[in-house]
Amino acid sequence: MTTSDSIPVDVVTVFTDAEGQYGNPLGLLRSSAATRGREQAIATALGFSETVLVDEIVEGQERSAAIRIFTPAAELPFAGHPCVGTAWWLAEQGSPIRRLRVAAGDVEVRYDGDITWVTGRASWAPEFEWHQLDRPADVEALDATAFIEGAHYAWAWIDETAGHLRSRMFAPAMSITEDEATGAAAVRITDLLQRDLVIDQGEGSRLLTRRRDDGWIAVGGRTERSEPRILELAERE
């Protein structure tokens, strides 16, 4: 007889539009005896583009949280949508933070109304193959299944003067056919274009970026709580 552990998973949706629609789901768990050493298996079973394990919260004036970020295939040193979503989730639980500690380094957190901002460096993000297209309609017409390897970011200007663009991201190398909203790619393209951006990605997600003089790039957006899940994971042998 096979038995399993029941592991509760909170779910939030990150980079929604102004009405709280669209956005990218994120799984969130507190590290425990049931999760340690099984983080990758948990992320693979959940199937979200990213899942976060919160390892530790440090109290004090510079309140911080240490987290680990997993795609269905691998652990990441940094990713934007998990950092934004985790910061929002902790604040909603009454534990707002000033920093997130990820494998790449310390991520500053700032809350501004319904927008949660985090900062990172372009060098922390994965490499993408860029595809600048002529029109937003060309981006929307792409077939996600045509991308069979690597990580690809397709984009076109909606309004170049305003820094407003349309994008989609495909990452079969990360076991992600298409990512609905990609904060790390937003950081990368902000560095590439050297300007602040408003990004409409996927079906209707909205990401905001701000480029700082010191080389750091802030990415922000809205987050909404979604239905939690219970993950049934086979017990350790």
Tab-separated table of C-alpha atoms in Angstrom, residues 65 76 114 134 136 167 173 192 202 204 212-213 215:
chain	number	residue	atom	x	y	z
A	65	ALA	CA	13.301	36.276	4.335
A	76	LEU	CA	16.895	29.334	-10.052
A	114	ASP	CA	-1.144	47.729	-4.546
A	134	ASP	CA	7.070	44.681	-35.982
A	136	PRO	CA	1.909	43.376	-31.229
A	167	SER	CA	5.650	40.323	-25.127
A	173	ALA	CA	14.790	24.514	-21.536
A	192	LEU	CA	18.877	45.902	-22.903
A	202	GLY	CA	1.001	36.580	-22.104
A	204	GLY	CA	-2.977	40.037	-20.260
A	212	ARG	CA	18.102	52.913	-11.359
A	213	ASP	CA	21.290	54.936	-11.787
A	215	GLY	CA	22.573	49.583	-12.226
